[in-house]
Structures are given as C-alpha cells and as structure tokens.
Amino acid sequence: MFERLATFAYSNRRRVLFAAVIGAAIAGVLGAGVSNHLSPYGADDPATQSVQATTRFQAATDRQLGPAVVALISSGDVRTPAARRRVQTVAAELTVQPDVARVASFYTTHDHAMVARNRHSTYVVAYFKALSDRRLSDDAKLIENRFASQHDVKLGGDSVANAEVNTQVGNDLAHAELLAFPFIFLLSLLFFRSLVAALLPPLLGGLAIVGTFFLLRIVSTFADLSVFALNLTTGLGLGLAIDYSLFVVSRYREEAARDGFGVEALRRTLQTAGRTVLFSSVTVAFSVAALAIFPQRFLFSMGIAGAIVALLAATLALTVLPALLAMLGSRVNALSPRRLRHAAERDARPQRSGTWYRLARFVTRRPARVALASAAMLIALGIPFFTQLRFINADARVLPESASAHQVQTALEGQFPPNRTTPLEVVVGAPAASPVLPALAARIARLPDVSAVAPVQPAGGRTSLLQVAPAHGPLAGSTEQLVREVRAIRTPYYVGVAGETASYLDLEHSLGAHLPAVLALVVLATLIVLFLMTGSVVLPLKAVVMNALNLSAVFGILVLIFQHGNLQGLLGYHSAGALDATQPILLFAIGFGLATDYGVFLLARIKEAHDAGAADSEAVALGLERTGRIVTAAALLFAVAVGAFATSRIVFIKELGIGAALAVLLDASVVRALLVPSLMAMLGPLNWWAPRPLRRLHQRLGPQEAAPHPA
C-alpha cells in the first residue's frame, strides 16, 4: 500500500499539488464562515431531568425558562421618577427586540430583590421565545448592538454570555494563529536547518485547518456542533500536521542521505514513517472520536472535529507532503543558514555516539532506579488531582472580567439579594389554580437552606412554575442537597427541577454515566492499534499505564494552577476554585491519543532496529537516538500550537491549551526519554511477547512492512 502510494505521489506530483491548491482554495472560501453555523457551548444532556423540565415548560409557554438577557441599569435612586422612566425605557426597548417573549422589571413585579442594596441600580430581565441556542445567540448580539452606546446599561444573562463567548472564540483563534505560526516556523528552522524544509510543517498545518473548517461546515448542516470545536481544530490540526510532517520529512532526508533523492527514498519513507503516521492518526482519531459518545454538544463536537482533523492531517502527510518532497528533491535542504549547515549534515546520519543514544545507554544500565524515580515524580504531580479536584460548570465567569456578561453576574452576586436570577426552577404538572401548589410551595419552603419561594407562575394548561431561591450560591453543597431534596418529594403530579444547580448536578451524573464507555473505547483502541503495529501484548499494556501516569500528572498540575489560583497574574485569569467539569475528560481523550502518537513513533524505530537483529538494549538505544530529537521537536512545536490558546481570555480554553501542551512535553521528556527505555530494558525479550493465537492473528492482520536496513 505505502509503496504504491509513494509511487503515485512521485509520478503524479504536479497533479497532486494542483489538486491540493484548488481544494484548499475551495475549502477556504466555503469554510471561512463556519463559526456562523455553529452553536454555543452546549453542556446539556437531553435525557436529564433539568432538560426535560425545561422542555416541558417551553412547550407550555413557548418561551425560555430562565432570563436570556439581564440588563443591569445604573439608574440612580430607584424611588425617583427619573429612575423609573429610565428603567421603563430600557424595558420598552427590550420588548420590541426580535424573539423577546416577556420582559419584567422592579416596577412591574414590585420584587425588591431586583433592587441593589444601595438602591442605585436595578435590572430588567428579558425572556426569549423557545428557539435554538444559535438563534438566541444571534438575537442577543442584536440587543448588544442596540445598547452599545448606552453606558448606564450593562447586559448579561445566558444568551448574552453565549454571544460574547462566540465573539471571544473568534478573536482568540486569530490571536493564537498569529502567535503560533511564527514560532512554529522558527522552531522548524532550528530543527530542519533549512528554510525550505522549515516551511513544510506550517504549510501542512494551514492546509489541515482550512480543510477541517470546510468539513465542519458540511457536518454542521446535519449536526448541531459547538463553536468551541474550532479551537480544538486549530490547535490539534496544526499540532498533528506538524508532527506528521516532522516524521515524514526527517525520514525522507535520512533515506535520501543513504539512497539519493529519488522515488526509492520516498518509498522507504512511506513504508516506515508513513506507516507510523497512519497508526498514529487512527489512534488519535479513535481516542478523540470516543467523546462523541457523550450527549453534551460540547464534547460531541470535540469528538467529531478531533477525529476529522486527525485523519485529514494524516491524509495530507501521506499524499500532499510526498508530492511536495518529490517536487523539491534535494532542494528540501536548500537555503540552509551557514551556521546550521554542518549540523544538518550531522543530523541526517544518526550515530551511536549521539546524545540520545548515550542517554538511552545511561538509562538501560540502571533501569530500575530510573523507572522508579520517573514514576514517582509523575505520581507525586498527580496527587492534587486524586485528592483535591473540584468541578464547576461553565458560566459567564469563563469570560474575561472586562466582558459585560461577567460584570453583570458579579454585580448580581455581590450587590443584590442572593440567587434571585439563579433560582431552582420547579416545573409542576398542575394548573396554577390547583390547591396542591400552595401545599407544595409550603413544603419546599420548610426545607433547609431555602431563602424564599416566589408566588406560583402559571405556564399554560396543566403546567406551573415555582421559583425557589436558595440561601447559598448555586454551586454550594447545601444548594445541591436542596435540589436532591426537592426531587425526592413524591407527588401524584409531575415535579421536575431545572436551573443552574440542577443542570450542574445532571451534568456530573451524565458525564459519570458515559465516562466508563469512553475510557474503555480509548484504551481498547490504543491496545488494538499498538498490537497491530508491534505484534506484542506487553508493549500496548505498558503504553496504557504510562499514558495514565502522564495524564494524572498533567491533571495534578492543572489543579495547582487553575483550582488553587497559582499563576493568575502571569496567565491573566481569575480562579473559580475549581476546574470546568468537561476539561479532564476532553484532555484525557486528546492526551491519550497524543501520547500514543509519540509512543508509536518511538516504538516503530525500536522495532525496526530489533527486526534488523539488534539486541534489546541496543534496539532501544538506536530507537531513542533516531527519534529523540524529532520527538522533542515535535513536542515543542505541538506545545506551541496548542499552548497558544493559553492566551485565550476564556478560562477553560486556557485550561485546554495549557493541559495539552503539558501532556506532550511531559510525555516527550519523562515518559519517552526515561520511562520507555528503562521499562523496555527491564522487560527484555518479554517486550515482544504475545500468545501464539495472537501472534498468528498479527501475521494475518498486521500490516506488512519493508525489510529494515541493518541497524
């Protein structure tokens, strides 16, 4: 397969490149507006009680359950006629906006909870019709534009926060790309020692991003995707394309130094590095695609986008990149700065005296001590994750403090009676005039930690609404217990609890219910792909354990940074005292796939040396010598690609960028450089063991590769 692919790319290089240029142009035009077709965050599971109660209310009233827009007005003393007129003007402006179903203010409800403690500010709430999140986000943008010049009004609420997040995502993407590409080029130049070769990784990365935006635009026509898929697409697509181009170009230069810049070098490159790229991309795609098991739009979208970009990056590395190399020939080494030229010649022929070879020999002479020290360090870093981890649901506080929605939420929490805009929304399947409702309201009012129960609101037909204000914040333990107690009330009619606290509890339960299947799928995919590649059952199991150690260390560091609030000034964020509930799951899928990516590359070179007759310790040393520099460069470049999102002004995008960067850096430094060689030295021939039935299975199903060059 790989030989035929190389021959095709070499013989049809101009056609392949012409098709790539035309395809990129079409994809760029059609995929440019993809963000306009994507929806906000999306953390709800349709099967949970909070979503079902909300749906029931919306079906009865044709409007949203919670306020979509909260207009905070610095009105002056609310008892004055001027303040009353100003609030009524704002309410009137909101009433005529598209898709607004209901508007309420202090002057229509006479609810003193809508007045600040100093009586100099109040708020107006607007409820949208029951429409899609994307439509409501667009409506919120129109309202933002309407009030942009009214400096005494600040807008918040769920729909405004979603609209601001969408805008911020676009700004962050542009900033991350602007920051990442120059650094990627400079690091590529230091690695390849050639201006021409250094241009190939960012070029392939750009093609991967453009192509994935186009494919996401197609998918968005029949699936509801989150706008945050674009962040993953940019970081993962750029990083994987860079990794794969490093693997392929480095191997091509190595083969060309031996056999010349011709079709044979390209064949050998795809038979070895190309095979590795294929295994790696399949593993990453399966790992990330497992997220699509989750019903939450955010995680589902990340799974779809991640799988698409992984497979597309590999496709480009196995088709367009070989055609480029065939077209360039020896010019791939052109424009080499004089100071780097000698290093380039040395790098093309890895020697047994190299730094990585000596490191491997050092490790394999004392494997137990190195393995114990490395594992102990990773376990120690992971302790905060296992002992101190707390979760939080995403809200307006993920936005920067300068964002209007963030400021409104902060003001509501600090200046007004607590929790009136985040009550427990109790949807009852009984008409408002039913005598059972006062009894239910009284029963709820007697529960611990209830601050107030609002009067019954009719919701049409046989549906009513009770709003319960808890005594403490929406994510306080006592408020969570209050939700459980209300849900435990047994009545002959329907009672469902929605609202922020209920949604968070349902999110936790939904994630926990679906997580085992995701973990099993990711681990199983890793085991199968590594078995097919190596023919061993020991190496895949060892890889799973090492990946788990690496990721636990990453999660522990994230707890120290984002939960404990360290580095807030340096990273420009405000700690909420917890991690976003979806981030460890997302990082697990991405990190597991990426760790396997580097593991596949290293094991491929070790297996080549082993199959060529090298002793186990020598094969490990040769494999590390031939990959150490490349894996380190790939990790640095990938860390730049995803780490650029550390500049994002959305907190959980910061978490994702820093977490993914830490995962690849720890994996390349501690796991690949120390743990892998030490454990392989300890296991010796056992590394390649498999039961006889599985050996026969591997002989039938495992891909055939070219005979390796002598080690």
Short mmCIF file of N, CA and C in Angstrom, two decimals, residues 45 48-50 501-511:
data_model
loop_
_atom_site.label_atom_id
_atom_site.label_comp_id
_atom_site.label_asym_id
_atom_site.label_seq_id
_atom_site.Cartn_x
_atom_site.Cartn_y
_atom_site.Cartn_z
N ASP A 45 -27.59 17.37 28.70
CA ASP A 45 -27.94 16.02 28.24
C ASP A 45 -29.47 15.97 28.14
N THR A 48 -31.73 14.19 30.84
CA THR A 48 -31.72 14.54 32.27
C THR A 48 -32.97 15.29 32.67
N GLN A 49 -33.25 15.29 33.99
CA GLN A 49 -34.47 15.91 34.48
C GLN A 49 -34.48 17.42 34.23
N SER A 50 -33.35 18.08 34.41
CA SER A 50 -33.33 19.54 34.23
C SER A 50 -33.70 19.93 32.80
N THR A 501 -28.18 25.01 39.32
CA THR A 501 -27.70 23.94 40.21
C THR A 501 -28.13 22.57 39.72
N ALA A 502 -29.39 22.46 39.34
CA ALA A 502 -29.90 21.17 38.83
C ALA A 502 -29.17 20.77 37.56
N SER A 503 -28.90 21.74 36.69
CA SER A 503 -28.18 21.43 35.45
C SER A 503 -26.78 20.92 35.74
N TYR A 504 -26.13 21.53 36.73
CA TYR A 504 -24.78 21.08 37.07
C TYR A 504 -24.79 19.66 37.64
N LEU A 505 -25.73 19.37 38.54
CA LEU A 505 -25.82 18.02 39.09
C LEU A 505 -26.10 17.00 37.98
N ASP A 506 -26.97 17.36 37.05
CA ASP A 506 -27.28 16.46 35.95
C ASP A 506 -26.08 16.28 35.03
N LEU A 507 -25.30 17.35 34.84
CA LEU A 507 -24.09 17.24 34.03
C LEU A 507 -23.12 16.27 34.67
N GLU A 508 -22.89 16.41 35.97
CA GLU A 508 -21.98 15.50 36.66
C GLU A 508 -22.45 14.05 36.52
N HIS A 509 -23.74 13.82 36.70
CA HIS A 509 -24.27 12.46 36.61
C HIS A 509 -24.14 11.92 35.19
N SER A 510 -24.45 12.74 34.22
CA SER A 510 -24.37 12.30 32.82
C SER A 510 -22.94 11.98 32.42
N LEU A 511 -22.00 12.84 32.82
CA LEU A 511 -20.60 12.58 32.50
C LEU A 511 -20.14 11.28 33.15
#
